[in-house]
XYZ file of C-alpha atoms in Angstrom:
774
model
C 117.777 -80.389 -1.980
C 117.190 -84.150 -2.397
C 119.566 -85.826 -4.824
C 118.085 -87.962 -7.579
C 120.870 -88.994 -9.931
C 124.526 -88.184 -9.084
C 126.340 -86.220 -11.752
C 130.032 -85.348 -12.133
C 131.038 -81.806 -11.113
C 132.338 -80.849 -14.556
C 131.229 -82.703 -17.661
C 133.742 -83.703 -20.341
C 134.118 -81.256 -23.216
C 133.259 -81.986 -26.852
C 136.381 -80.470 -28.477
C 135.565 -81.835 -31.927
C 132.474 -79.628 -32.280
C 133.512 -76.088 -33.325
C 131.824 -73.096 -31.727
C 132.275 -70.853 -34.768
C 130.516 -71.053 -38.134
C 132.412 -72.508 -41.125
C 135.050 -70.208 -42.649
C 134.367 -70.998 -46.322
C 133.443 -68.130 -48.644
C 130.163 -68.425 -50.569
C 130.799 -66.352 -53.703
C 130.481 -62.634 -52.997
C 128.713 -60.165 -55.279
C 129.320 -56.447 -54.761
C 127.033 -53.640 -55.917
C 126.645 -49.954 -55.130
C 124.995 -49.310 -51.760
C 121.382 -48.120 -51.847
C 120.361 -44.610 -50.876
C 116.798 -45.458 -49.816
C 114.990 -48.397 -48.241
C 111.962 -50.579 -49.069
C 109.978 -50.036 -52.285
C 109.210 -52.743 -54.847
C 112.454 -54.684 -54.157
C 111.352 -55.135 -50.539
C 107.951 -56.447 -51.640
C 109.518 -58.817 -54.157
C 111.988 -60.107 -51.589
C 109.211 -60.581 -49.022
C 107.110 -62.654 -51.397
C 110.144 -64.647 -52.493
C 110.908 -65.658 -48.919
C 107.319 -66.350 -47.838
C 106.093 -68.259 -50.869
C 109.391 -70.038 -51.367
C 109.391 -71.265 -47.784
C 105.724 -71.610 -46.855
C 103.862 -72.060 -50.135
C 101.045 -69.958 -51.554
C 98.215 -70.956 -49.203
C 100.055 -71.091 -45.872
C 102.231 -68.113 -46.808
C 99.268 -65.912 -47.728
C 97.398 -66.860 -44.549
C 100.470 -66.000 -42.507
C 100.943 -62.569 -44.064
C 97.262 -61.671 -43.713
C 97.315 -62.524 -39.992
C 100.536 -60.702 -39.190
C 100.067 -57.739 -36.804
C 96.290 -57.633 -37.309
C 93.777 -56.852 -34.559
C 92.807 -60.528 -34.168
C 96.016 -61.886 -35.640
C 99.424 -62.701 -34.228
C 102.258 -60.420 -33.268
C 105.306 -60.425 -35.512
C 108.024 -62.631 -33.981
C 110.637 -60.176 -35.241
C 111.093 -56.645 -33.846
C 109.202 -54.819 -31.091
C 108.081 -51.779 -33.110
C 104.488 -50.817 -32.192
C 101.482 -51.307 -34.458
C 99.379 -48.347 -35.643
C 96.756 -47.418 -33.086
C 94.004 -46.402 -35.493
C 93.996 -48.000 -38.940
C 95.860 -51.127 -39.979
C 96.368 -52.092 -43.582
C 95.834 -55.644 -44.788
C 99.612 -55.934 -45.118
C 100.832 -54.629 -41.768
C 104.352 -56.003 -41.969
C 107.783 -55.219 -43.333
C 110.338 -57.156 -45.347
C 112.118 -58.536 -42.299
C 108.826 -59.439 -40.679
C 108.009 -61.391 -43.824
C 111.362 -63.166 -43.596
C 110.715 -64.042 -39.960
C 107.291 -65.452 -40.704
C 108.629 -67.331 -43.738
C 111.203 -68.938 -41.486
C 108.610 -69.865 -38.865
C 105.945 -71.167 -41.275
C 108.295 -73.145 -43.520
C 107.081 -76.490 -44.878
C 110.435 -78.137 -44.128
C 110.738 -80.356 -41.052
C 113.557 -81.571 -38.826
C 112.360 -84.814 -37.276
C 113.971 -87.862 -35.669
C 114.989 -89.143 -39.112
C 117.049 -85.985 -39.666
C 118.932 -86.500 -36.418
C 119.400 -90.185 -37.166
C 120.946 -89.309 -40.538
C 123.166 -86.423 -39.426
C 125.539 -86.486 -36.474
C 126.102 -83.427 -34.324
C 129.508 -83.016 -35.971
C 127.885 -83.042 -39.409
C 125.224 -80.526 -38.369
C 127.979 -78.275 -37.014
C 129.438 -78.040 -40.529
C 126.284 -76.250 -41.710
C 126.271 -72.467 -41.894
C 123.817 -70.579 -39.708
C 121.744 -69.961 -42.834
C 121.672 -73.665 -43.656
C 120.633 -74.534 -40.112
C 117.665 -72.184 -40.337
C 116.775 -73.530 -43.778
C 116.649 -77.117 -42.472
C 113.138 -76.555 -41.119
C 111.022 -76.806 -37.973
C 111.952 -79.276 -35.245
C 109.019 -81.655 -34.748
C 109.565 -83.398 -31.405
C 111.889 -83.398 -28.407
C 115.325 -84.968 -28.847
C 118.222 -85.741 -26.538
C 121.978 -85.959 -27.043
C 123.088 -88.466 -24.434
C 126.547 -88.478 -22.821
C 129.136 -89.597 -25.363
C 126.579 -89.891 -28.180
C 127.208 -88.592 -31.676
C 123.533 -88.217 -32.681
C 120.424 -86.739 -31.114
C 117.578 -89.224 -30.632
C 113.872 -88.845 -29.924
C 112.670 -88.689 -26.337
C 109.156 -88.457 -24.895
C 108.082 -85.243 -23.229
C 107.684 -86.946 -19.843
C 111.167 -88.438 -20.053
C 112.626 -85.084 -21.134
C 111.120 -83.314 -18.130
C 112.422 -86.104 -15.906
C 115.959 -85.620 -17.258
C 115.802 -81.904 -16.444
C 114.293 -82.453 -13.006
C 116.890 -85.083 -12.067
C 119.786 -82.836 -13.082
C 118.385 -79.777 -11.304
C 117.572 -81.672 -8.124
C 121.031 -83.226 -8.047
C 122.825 -79.872 -7.893
C 124.466 -78.853 -4.636
C 122.745 -75.458 -4.866
C 120.057 -73.904 -7.078
C 122.657 -71.248 -7.922
C 124.481 -73.903 -9.981
C 121.755 -73.572 -12.648
C 121.393 -70.781 -15.212
C 118.043 -69.920 -16.811
C 118.347 -67.754 -19.926
C 115.483 -65.996 -21.730
C 115.178 -64.766 -25.303
C 113.088 -61.693 -26.066
C 110.646 -63.747 -28.135
C 108.976 -65.441 -25.141
C 105.436 -64.198 -24.424
C 104.389 -62.530 -21.183
C 102.682 -65.683 -19.934
C 105.717 -67.875 -20.609
C 108.114 -65.344 -19.086
C 106.043 -64.899 -15.928
C 105.798 -68.635 -15.323
C 109.503 -69.020 -16.098
C 110.748 -66.492 -13.570
C 108.299 -67.912 -11.003
C 109.643 -71.444 -11.532
C 113.246 -70.273 -11.270
C 112.598 -68.387 -8.040
C 110.573 -71.222 -6.502
C 113.478 -73.490 -7.434
C 115.665 -71.126 -5.429
C 117.786 -68.835 -7.592
C 117.772 -65.483 -9.367
C 120.065 -66.671 -12.166
C 117.902 -65.176 -14.913
C 120.173 -63.689 -17.586
C 118.375 -62.544 -20.706
C 119.107 -61.105 -24.114
C 118.553 -57.589 -22.763
C 121.819 -58.010 -20.833
C 123.537 -57.927 -24.224
C 121.576 -55.097 -25.867
C 119.478 -52.455 -24.044
C 120.619 -53.123 -20.473
C 122.608 -49.898 -20.766
C 119.427 -47.986 -21.628
C 117.559 -49.318 -18.617
C 120.459 -48.600 -16.275
C 120.969 -45.070 -17.618
C 117.308 -44.085 -17.628
C 116.586 -45.710 -14.287
C 119.202 -43.537 -12.589
C 118.131 -40.428 -14.485
C 114.326 -40.508 -14.691
C 113.312 -43.542 -12.634
C 112.034 -45.720 -15.471
C 113.991 -47.869 -17.918
C 111.504 -47.773 -20.778
C 110.794 -45.286 -23.535
C 108.545 -42.362 -22.660
C 106.890 -41.710 -26.045
C 104.020 -43.045 -28.139
C 103.752 -43.585 -31.870
C 101.692 -40.398 -32.124
C 104.431 -38.466 -30.341
C 107.013 -39.662 -32.847
C 104.870 -38.724 -35.813
C 104.236 -35.184 -34.500
C 107.671 -34.229 -33.151
C 109.543 -31.164 -34.396
C 112.955 -32.832 -34.282
C 113.985 -36.480 -34.133
C 117.545 -37.557 -33.390
C 118.296 -41.129 -34.480
C 121.568 -42.284 -32.954
C 123.279 -45.623 -33.446
C 120.226 -47.208 -35.029
C 119.510 -48.621 -38.493
C 115.715 -48.762 -38.883
C 115.804 -49.865 -42.533
C 117.126 -53.278 -41.499
C 116.374 -53.616 -37.801
C 112.970 -51.885 -37.445
C 111.629 -51.307 -40.996
C 108.066 -50.431 -39.946
C 109.522 -47.430 -38.142
C 110.123 -45.924 -41.593
C 106.386 -45.383 -42.105
C 106.232 -43.314 -38.921
C 109.318 -41.334 -39.927
C 107.745 -40.644 -43.312
C 104.605 -39.321 -41.583
C 106.730 -37.154 -39.330
C 108.683 -35.672 -42.230
C 105.409 -35.002 -44.013
C 104.212 -32.767 -41.190
C 107.499 -30.869 -40.920
C 109.705 -32.936 -38.607
C 113.450 -32.582 -39.110
C 115.332 -35.848 -38.706
C 119.015 -35.858 -37.824
C 120.821 -39.192 -38.162
C 124.018 -39.936 -36.230
C 125.901 -43.095 -37.166
C 129.390 -44.019 -38.413
C 127.986 -45.602 -41.589
C 125.391 -44.060 -43.878
C 122.445 -46.440 -43.958
C 119.745 -46.480 -46.627
C 116.959 -46.596 -44.050
C 118.103 -43.287 -42.594
C 118.365 -41.389 -45.868
C 115.216 -42.301 -47.798
C 112.070 -44.454 -47.765
C 110.015 -45.792 -50.665
C 106.672 -46.761 -49.116
C 105.690 -50.019 -50.841
C 101.960 -49.378 -50.364
C 101.987 -45.913 -51.899
C 102.132 -45.061 -55.608
C 105.180 -42.868 -55.109
C 107.088 -45.698 -53.462
C 106.041 -48.251 -56.057
C 107.380 -45.925 -58.753
C 110.728 -45.829 -56.991
C 110.361 -42.275 -55.657
C 111.764 -42.009 -52.137
C 110.764 -39.669 -49.340
C 113.988 -38.099 -48.012
C 114.314 -38.767 -44.296
C 117.414 -37.433 -42.507
C 118.054 -33.783 -43.325
C 121.479 -34.076 -41.706
C 123.648 -37.182 -41.442
C 126.522 -36.988 -38.960
C 129.081 -39.751 -39.500
C 130.373 -39.791 -35.963
C 133.460 -41.797 -35.144
C 132.880 -45.118 -33.384
C 132.435 -44.379 -29.670
C 132.462 -40.635 -30.360
C 128.782 -40.147 -29.495
C 129.392 -38.977 -25.946
C 131.623 -36.165 -27.190
C 129.044 -35.162 -29.799
C 126.233 -35.089 -27.245
C 128.344 -33.053 -24.829
C 128.956 -30.590 -27.672
C 125.212 -30.251 -28.213
C 124.624 -29.741 -24.487
C 127.489 -27.228 -24.260
C 125.924 -25.190 -27.060
C 122.547 -25.107 -25.275
C 124.255 -23.704 -22.168
C 126.336 -21.188 -24.071
C 123.325 -20.057 -26.127
C 121.155 -19.765 -23.026
C 118.357 -21.814 -24.626
C 117.745 -24.136 -21.691
C 114.423 -24.369 -19.807
C 115.433 -23.131 -16.351
C 111.883 -23.307 -15.009
C 111.624 -27.017 -15.849
C 115.116 -27.608 -14.476
C 114.315 -25.897 -11.187
C 110.986 -27.687 -10.726
C 111.821 -31.188 -11.856
C 115.562 -31.868 -11.707
C 118.589 -32.252 -9.474
C 122.295 -31.941 -10.234
C 122.187 -29.313 -12.972
C 124.673 -26.902 -11.412
C 127.442 -29.487 -11.465
C 126.585 -30.528 -15.009
C 126.518 -26.937 -16.273
C 129.888 -26.241 -14.690
C 131.294 -29.392 -16.306
C 130.064 -28.364 -19.760
C 131.728 -24.970 -19.494
C 135.107 -26.626 -18.856
C 134.996 -28.766 -22.015
C 137.403 -27.920 -24.834
C 135.797 -27.672 -28.277
C 138.896 -28.968 -30.024
C 138.811 -32.131 -27.924
C 135.100 -32.625 -28.591
C 135.779 -32.306 -32.318
C 138.691 -34.722 -32.185
C 136.846 -37.436 -30.289
C 133.552 -37.187 -32.192
C 134.945 -36.441 -35.635
C 132.263 -33.732 -35.988
C 132.987 -30.020 -36.399
C 131.923 -27.519 -33.749
C 129.677 -25.656 -36.199
C 127.746 -28.849 -36.950
C 127.268 -29.631 -33.258
C 125.999 -26.094 -32.707
C 123.584 -26.401 -35.613
C 122.155 -29.630 -34.233
C 121.746 -28.087 -30.782
C 119.883 -25.094 -32.205
C 117.620 -27.367 -34.214
C 116.746 -29.281 -31.038
C 115.955 -26.031 -29.213
C 113.730 -24.573 -31.928
C 109.988 -23.999 -31.749
C 108.164 -25.772 -28.955
C 111.171 -28.035 -28.337
C 109.283 -31.150 -29.337
C 112.383 -33.320 -29.398
C 112.496 -37.111 -29.500
C 115.737 -39.062 -29.426
C 115.808 -42.649 -30.673
C 118.759 -44.967 -30.166
C 119.737 -48.618 -30.239
C 122.800 -50.841 -30.005
C 125.079 -48.256 -31.595
C 125.013 -46.548 -28.184
C 124.400 -49.373 -25.731
C 127.380 -51.628 -26.502
C 130.316 -49.435 -25.437
C 132.202 -49.198 -22.147
C 130.794 -45.680 -21.613
C 127.303 -46.612 -22.865
C 125.415 -45.669 -19.692
C 127.212 -42.328 -19.443
C 126.528 -41.620 -23.128
C 122.810 -42.379 -22.854
C 122.614 -40.158 -19.793
C 123.955 -37.323 -21.962
C 120.823 -37.777 -24.089
C 118.664 -37.579 -20.987
C 120.562 -34.478 -19.845
C 119.798 -32.732 -23.137
C 116.110 -33.547 -22.828
C 116.016 -32.289 -19.252
C 117.751 -29.056 -20.270
C 115.051 -28.454 -22.898
C 112.117 -29.689 -20.818
C 111.557 -32.244 -23.579
C 110.066 -34.907 -21.357
C 106.611 -35.582 -19.981
C 104.710 -33.792 -22.733
C 103.270 -34.534 -26.147
C 105.650 -35.087 -29.069
C 108.762 -35.127 -26.887
C 110.715 -37.736 -24.984
C 113.078 -40.679 -24.974
C 112.796 -43.635 -27.345
C 115.192 -46.557 -26.879
C 114.169 -48.778 -29.789
C 114.035 -52.367 -28.583
C 114.939 -55.311 -30.739
C 113.138 -58.596 -30.149
C 109.350 -58.614 -30.098
C 108.789 -59.077 -26.359
C 112.144 -58.331 -24.788
C 110.582 -55.418 -22.901
C 107.639 -57.539 -21.755
C 109.891 -60.270 -20.421
C 111.589 -57.759 -18.137
C 108.199 -56.412 -17.018
C 107.250 -59.986 -16.100
C 110.265 -60.312 -13.800
C 112.935 -61.882 -15.997
C 115.838 -60.060 -14.388
C 118.613 -61.219 -12.092
C 117.994 -58.418 -9.580
C 114.303 -57.583 -9.356
C 113.351 -54.995 -6.699
C 112.121 -55.975 -3.261
C 108.501 -54.961 -3.907
C 108.273 -57.478 -6.764
C 109.749 -60.303 -4.709
C 107.416 -59.594 -1.804
C 104.309 -59.608 -4.025
C 105.450 -62.794 -5.737
C 105.884 -64.468 -2.338
C 102.425 -63.457 -1.145
C 100.736 -64.624 -4.329
C 102.438 -68.020 -4.552
C 103.212 -68.773 -0.884
C 106.937 -69.405 -0.983
C 110.120 -67.639 0.073
C 111.861 -66.035 -2.882
C 115.665 -65.800 -2.917
C 117.090 -62.319 -2.463
C 120.682 -62.886 -3.574
C 121.199 -61.289 -6.978
C 121.737 -63.772 -9.771
C 123.989 -63.980 -12.810
C 123.600 -61.686 -15.788
C 124.698 -63.020 -19.197
C 128.425 -62.358 -18.807
C 128.521 -63.638 -15.210
C 126.586 -66.755 -16.271
C 129.112 -67.544 -19.003
C 131.980 -67.147 -16.549
C 130.251 -69.317 -13.952
C 129.743 -72.112 -16.472
C 133.318 -71.789 -17.677
C 134.630 -72.043 -14.112
C 132.422 -75.020 -13.231
C 130.312 -73.001 -10.795
C 127.167 -73.421 -12.932
C 126.414 -76.887 -14.308
C 122.974 -76.684 -15.923
C 122.016 -74.222 -18.660
C 118.310 -73.890 -19.567
C 117.253 -71.519 -22.347
C 113.743 -70.256 -23.029
C 114.370 -69.520 -26.706
C 117.299 -67.803 -28.353
C 120.702 -68.868 -29.641
C 122.878 -68.158 -26.637
C 126.183 -69.269 -28.144
C 125.799 -66.969 -31.149
C 124.293 -64.039 -29.249
C 127.045 -63.948 -26.647
C 130.496 -62.354 -26.768
C 133.753 -64.293 -27.042
C 132.436 -67.275 -29.009
C 135.237 -69.690 -28.152
C 135.058 -68.886 -24.421
C 131.244 -69.160 -24.404
C 131.373 -72.409 -26.349
C 133.764 -73.921 -23.816
C 131.507 -72.711 -20.994
C 128.536 -74.583 -22.471
C 130.613 -77.728 -23.051
C 131.522 -77.798 -19.356
C 127.872 -78.049 -18.282
C 126.274 -81.322 -17.245
C 123.080 -80.425 -19.103
C 122.087 -77.818 -21.685
C 118.390 -77.387 -22.567
C 116.923 -75.306 -25.385
C 113.248 -74.464 -25.936
C 113.083 -73.512 -29.595
C 111.424 -73.883 -32.987
C 114.436 -74.406 -35.293
C 118.035 -75.537 -35.272
C 120.831 -73.178 -34.297
C 124.491 -73.490 -33.364
C 123.758 -73.634 -29.632
C 122.267 -77.081 -30.262
C 125.584 -78.563 -31.401
C 127.828 -77.066 -28.716
C 126.250 -78.739 -25.699
C 126.913 -79.979 -22.217
C 127.426 -83.630 -21.307
C 123.728 -84.080 -22.114
C 121.825 -81.882 -24.548
C 118.053 -81.472 -24.833
C 116.040 -79.730 -27.548
C 112.407 -79.019 -26.606
C 110.430 -77.760 -29.635
C 107.594 -75.294 -29.140
C 104.898 -73.615 -31.216
C 105.706 -70.550 -33.263
C 103.922 -67.250 -32.648
C 101.792 -67.809 -35.782
C 100.429 -71.233 -34.798
C 97.300 -72.542 -33.104
C 98.025 -74.867 -30.239
C 96.937 -78.441 -30.950
C 93.501 -79.083 -29.515
C 92.991 -75.442 -28.576
C 91.414 -72.682 -30.635
C 89.111 -69.710 -30.385
C 89.372 -66.099 -29.354
C 89.908 -66.954 -25.677
C 93.157 -68.851 -26.146
C 95.941 -66.395 -26.803
C 99.155 -64.995 -25.382
C 100.254 -61.390 -24.873
C 103.306 -59.266 -25.598
C 104.557 -55.747 -24.838
C 105.989 -53.581 -27.596
C 108.754 -50.980 -27.506
C 106.323 -48.242 -26.440
C 104.782 -50.171 -23.510
C 101.589 -51.309 -25.232
C 100.432 -54.748 -24.057
C 98.283 -56.583 -26.591
C 97.057 -60.037 -27.563
C 98.608 -62.417 -30.079
C 96.346 -65.116 -31.567
C 98.001 -68.027 -33.356
C 96.124 -68.754 -36.581
C 97.959 -71.441 -38.537
C 98.068 -75.201 -38.128
C 101.011 -76.314 -36.003
C 104.165 -77.648 -37.637
C 103.852 -80.919 -35.711
C 101.372 -82.709 -33.437
C 104.202 -83.233 -30.942
C 104.813 -79.565 -30.078
C 103.993 -77.893 -26.784
C 103.618 -74.211 -25.962
C 106.358 -72.340 -24.128
C 104.129 -71.838 -21.051
C 103.301 -75.555 -20.923
C 106.949 -76.595 -21.312
C 107.933 -74.280 -18.476
C 105.032 -75.410 -16.292
C 105.708 -79.118 -16.810
C 109.412 -78.595 -16.135
C 108.467 -76.838 -12.906
C 106.005 -79.546 -11.875
C 108.548 -82.298 -12.511
C 111.314 -80.445 -10.676
C 109.504 -78.953 -7.698
C 106.882 -81.623 -7.064
C 105.180 -81.327 -3.704
C 107.579 -78.555 -2.634
C 105.457 -76.087 -4.647
C 101.918 -74.965 -3.965
C 101.563 -73.504 -7.475
C 99.073 -75.322 -9.780
C 101.641 -75.635 -12.566
C 99.802 -77.939 -14.933
C 96.668 -75.775 -14.823
C 98.596 -72.551 -15.413
C 100.552 -74.120 -18.270
C 97.431 -74.485 -20.397
C 95.060 -71.773 -19.095
C 96.556 -68.393 -19.936
C 93.651 -66.442 -18.445
C 94.650 -67.944 -15.092
C 98.249 -66.862 -15.634
C 97.096 -63.333 -16.471
C 95.034 -63.245 -13.261
C 98.223 -63.971 -11.320
C 100.192 -61.373 -13.274
C 97.506 -58.812 -12.447
C 98.025 -59.397 -8.735
C 101.813 -59.137 -8.892
C 102.787 -56.607 -11.593
C 101.539 -52.983 -11.377
C 99.681 -51.610 -14.382
C 97.917 -54.873 -15.268
C 94.627 -54.175 -13.505
C 91.707 -55.926 -15.283
C 94.324 -57.585 -17.492
C 92.059 -60.158 -19.139
C 89.371 -57.617 -19.883
C 91.591 -54.836 -21.212
C 93.846 -57.013 -23.344
C 90.821 -58.339 -25.246
C 90.144 -54.877 -26.604
C 91.648 -54.202 -30.068
C 95.142 -52.815 -29.683
C 95.434 -53.636 -25.975
C 96.481 -50.987 -23.450
C 99.383 -48.785 -22.388
C 101.285 -49.518 -19.225
C 101.791 -46.513 -16.935
C 105.043 -44.582 -17.336
C 105.994 -42.392 -14.401
C 108.530 -40.287 -16.330
C 105.895 -39.500 -18.956
C 103.717 -38.242 -16.095
C 106.598 -36.142 -14.677
C 106.796 -38.381 -11.623
C 110.383 -39.197 -10.753
C 110.875 -42.531 -8.993
C 114.498 -41.855 -8.086
C 116.458 -41.533 -4.859
C 116.332 -37.738 -5.121
C 112.649 -37.631 -6.062
C 113.717 -35.601 -9.093
C 114.973 -36.281 -12.578
C 118.746 -36.392 -12.211
C 121.417 -34.750 -14.309
C 124.390 -37.102 -14.392
C 127.862 -35.671 -14.904
C 130.536 -37.912 -16.416
C 134.036 -37.176 -17.701
C 134.605 -37.308 -21.438
C 135.873 -40.771 -22.360
C 136.421 -42.760 -25.544
C 138.118 -45.912 -26.690
C 141.804 -45.325 -27.428
C 143.162 -47.474 -30.289
C 146.834 -47.715 -31.141
C 147.970 -46.310 -34.470
C 147.776 -49.776 -36.067
C 144.336 -50.577 -34.628
C 140.776 -49.989 -35.821
C 137.568 -49.788 -33.796
C 135.269 -52.608 -34.920
C 131.516 -52.699 -34.490
C 129.518 -55.881 -34.984
C 126.086 -55.518 -36.582
C 123.404 -57.263 -38.631
C 123.126 -57.795 -42.344
C 119.814 -57.033 -44.001
C 119.075 -60.765 -44.319
C 119.123 -61.552 -40.620
C 117.286 -60.797 -37.404
C 119.393 -61.059 -34.288
C 121.263 -64.349 -34.710
C 118.821 -65.859 -37.231
C 120.203 -65.709 -40.763
C 117.489 -65.719 -43.444
C 119.795 -65.268 -46.426
C 123.269 -64.255 -47.562
C 122.485 -60.791 -48.913
C 122.905 -57.325 -47.438
C 121.042 -55.492 -50.180
C 121.185 -51.941 -48.847
C 124.960 -52.081 -48.356
C 125.497 -53.622 -51.787
C 126.594 -57.073 -50.629
C 125.307 -60.319 -52.152
C 125.848 -63.978 -51.307
C 128.408 -63.529 -48.517
C 128.644 -62.935 -44.782
C 132.338 -63.208 -43.980
C 133.204 -59.604 -44.773
C 134.630 -56.580 -42.961
C 133.729 -53.028 -44.027
C 136.673 -50.616 -43.853
C 137.508 -47.020 -44.629
C 139.265 -46.939 -48.050
C 142.178 -44.950 -46.612
C 142.678 -47.507 -43.853
C 142.759 -50.270 -46.451
C 145.326 -48.419 -48.526
C 147.538 -47.783 -45.487
C 147.537 -51.530 -44.775
C 148.050 -52.456 -48.425
C 144.763 -54.337 -48.478
C 142.988 -54.405 -51.824
C 139.168 -54.650 -52.214
C 137.845 -58.191 -51.646
C 141.194 -59.369 -50.286
C 140.897 -62.049 -47.568
C 141.998 -60.710 -44.192
C 142.356 -61.936 -40.618
C 141.241 -59.795 -37.687
C 142.845 -59.927 -34.247
C 141.544 -58.304 -31.074
C 143.754 -57.705 -28.046
C 142.450 -57.158 -24.535
C 144.193 -57.488 -21.180
C 147.075 -59.389 -22.760
C 144.808 -61.866 -24.546
C 144.346 -62.200 -28.309
C 141.356 -63.444 -30.258
C 141.367 -64.119 -33.975
C 138.677 -64.179 -36.687
C 140.074 -65.676 -39.877
C 139.129 -65.289 -43.529
C 136.980 -62.191 -43.986
C 136.784 -60.242 -47.245
C 137.724 -56.537 -47.001
C 135.105 -54.160 -48.439
C 135.857 -50.428 -48.892
C 132.971 -48.376 -47.506
C 132.025 -44.802 -46.667
C 132.845 -44.622 -42.965
C 135.155 -42.576 -40.733
C 138.856 -43.392 -40.689
C 139.779 -45.778 -37.927
C 136.441 -47.603 -38.011
C 135.465 -51.078 -39.221
C 132.326 -53.203 -39.173
C 131.525 -56.900 -39.522
C 128.452 -59.065 -39.089
C 127.640 -60.918 -35.912
C 127.629 -63.740 -34.981
C 130.688 -64.354 -37.161
C 132.670 -61.498 -35.558
C 131.548 -62.174 -31.968
C 134.674 -64.264 -31.472
C 136.578 -60.960 -31.277
C 134.501 -59.482 -28.411
C 136.354 -60.154 -25.109
C 134.314 -61.690 -22.311
C 135.811 -59.163 -19.862
C 135.105 -56.077 -21.971
C 131.744 -54.676 -20.956
C 129.949 -51.439 -20.202
C 130.279 -49.697 -16.864
C 127.204 -50.281 -14.658
C 125.154 -52.300 -17.185
C 127.860 -54.924 -17.904
C 126.721 -55.115 -21.537
C 129.429 -56.573 -23.828
C 131.236 -53.875 -25.832
C 130.378 -55.248 -29.257
C 130.480 -51.798 -30.869
C 134.009 -50.859 -29.793
C 136.342 -53.797 -30.284
C 139.974 -52.860 -30.905
C 141.361 -54.910 -33.797
C 144.269 -55.175 -36.173
C 143.600 -56.287 -39.743
C 146.150 -58.108 -41.882
C 146.080 -60.132 -45.110
C 144.835 -63.608 -44.352
C 147.486 -66.239 -43.733
C 145.010 -68.826 -45.021
C 144.207 -66.947 -48.256
C 143.757 -69.220 -51.223
């Protein structure tokens, strides 16, 4: 590649800028945990956030456009919208918080960066960074500078192009994607990266549902959920494992309420009892307004951390011993059952009880509930399963159970991995993946007349290591907060510091913007709710794919936060044009502003998008095909595969606990909207660790005492200082703390087999009174 501007192989670090958030406490308030979710408090909190941030007029317009037929898709979670009727208020509390954050009246312009140095910005909490407001124009942190300064768009693209073209190999650049990017932006992004010459396309899925895709791909040939919203609402039994819908997917509660109303039995499996799994007060129904909750989970199994595989094997063992399996379905559609059945018969019930923390009788009861009636079973799961070393094996136990019962490929039954960010599934469909299959690469080559690289690229963990080792020198992020989303905060921070250039396409400040390479660029884009400057009308829109494979349009409605913003597709396209120049035959500048043209290209490359522009203009969009739902098995065996794995679990020492990192109720992914965790009874504080009361007593730790946590892995120690200990109803030996604060404890080399997802739900820690306690 032609060199433009020489750059040093490894840029100097910025050791004075901390990677972790400030350690100061903010004044904790503790209340009794809630036993049900939503209701009037959720409405009041929604209005408080929206009107307090956006004002009455802009806030009302935002809420009325959220998730409507001709409105914009919520930038928060990926839960599907109702297919028939939509209320005027088709959003949840966390969706309201997300839109309040995006539509805020506060602005972060050049004067902000002139006033505050990077070191001063780094002293802000994550909440304070989000509260600062929307970034209004591109800014650059030049080598050795203490402050960001304004830069024109053309100059910003030139900086990126010069750095990329100066690299010895395209594989020295890393291109990260957040799950918020639209289909059009994601498709152009992966095309640019591959025309540039690399497959280094890590994304946020690497750190969340990669385990689901890997497990399901091997088992049933498709890495996506196999059910629809109607299926969920008409199932006989729903298992919800390692998921907290009340905080992470609140609109799911409406569907669960409908299901319970028609006779569905919900069984929740999670170490901690969560309000959103026990009861729901629908805020748009009289009963909910009056504070009367619909009970949800009939059974709540408080499984030990990383004990899910043992529990699921116990359920499967019961089905075999009871003889309630569907042998006709197994014979016609599956392979590998004989080995799996033999394995189940060898398992010792006492060991299954010990590892799971659940009694044999309870496991048998759950199995018999799953096998009742017409066996209309749906299993939902999230990060509580995907972020363990044995995550893929555990998820394949779920698939095994469904195959044993024939609970796949028919109405009201199937698999439901519940995705997090609003288009994380769509980004993968568009090709944002470090190892796309050959058919995709071949079609991309034919459509755009170039030779695509075949060498697999870096996933998230490999990308961090490559940057840390000086093998990757440019980091470019399409959205997200990579530093805070990643494991091993100090290691990741040092990896970013060692880059020559770090680039972030974003709407608001986050900690990744202060821990930068030698040069740092912030490129601000429109929010999902906004009209693009100079463009309006029904024909200018983007598309997204929800957690149940529905592709639909998203129309920005509100005035943009700044006249200097560009769309994500245009930023990507102009970066590509500046970098590739005459080497590319792709009409980048045209595609960056004409999304119909992008969709025409998608249609010719990605299966299932036939007549894309026509079908996506219909209210509600369209479903993508799902081979497993059609009982077509795109696997090596041509069948759905039973996978047999030995029973495994994390093995803590007697003085260790198993820590899981998770969200508070006032955050979405790494974005912190407030300091409260209302359902768990926590107010005005984030630096806390939930512990079993007996574990606290054994360590002579009193409630609210400051503690330090230490993780040990492969002879290395990592420390998180100054957290307040909170006694909570959870199994002995378990602990929980919020990310990103606790991510510093997650070792970079601790990840799931096959999927390589960081093990953020099974971190071995010791907890001791804080040495820095006041």
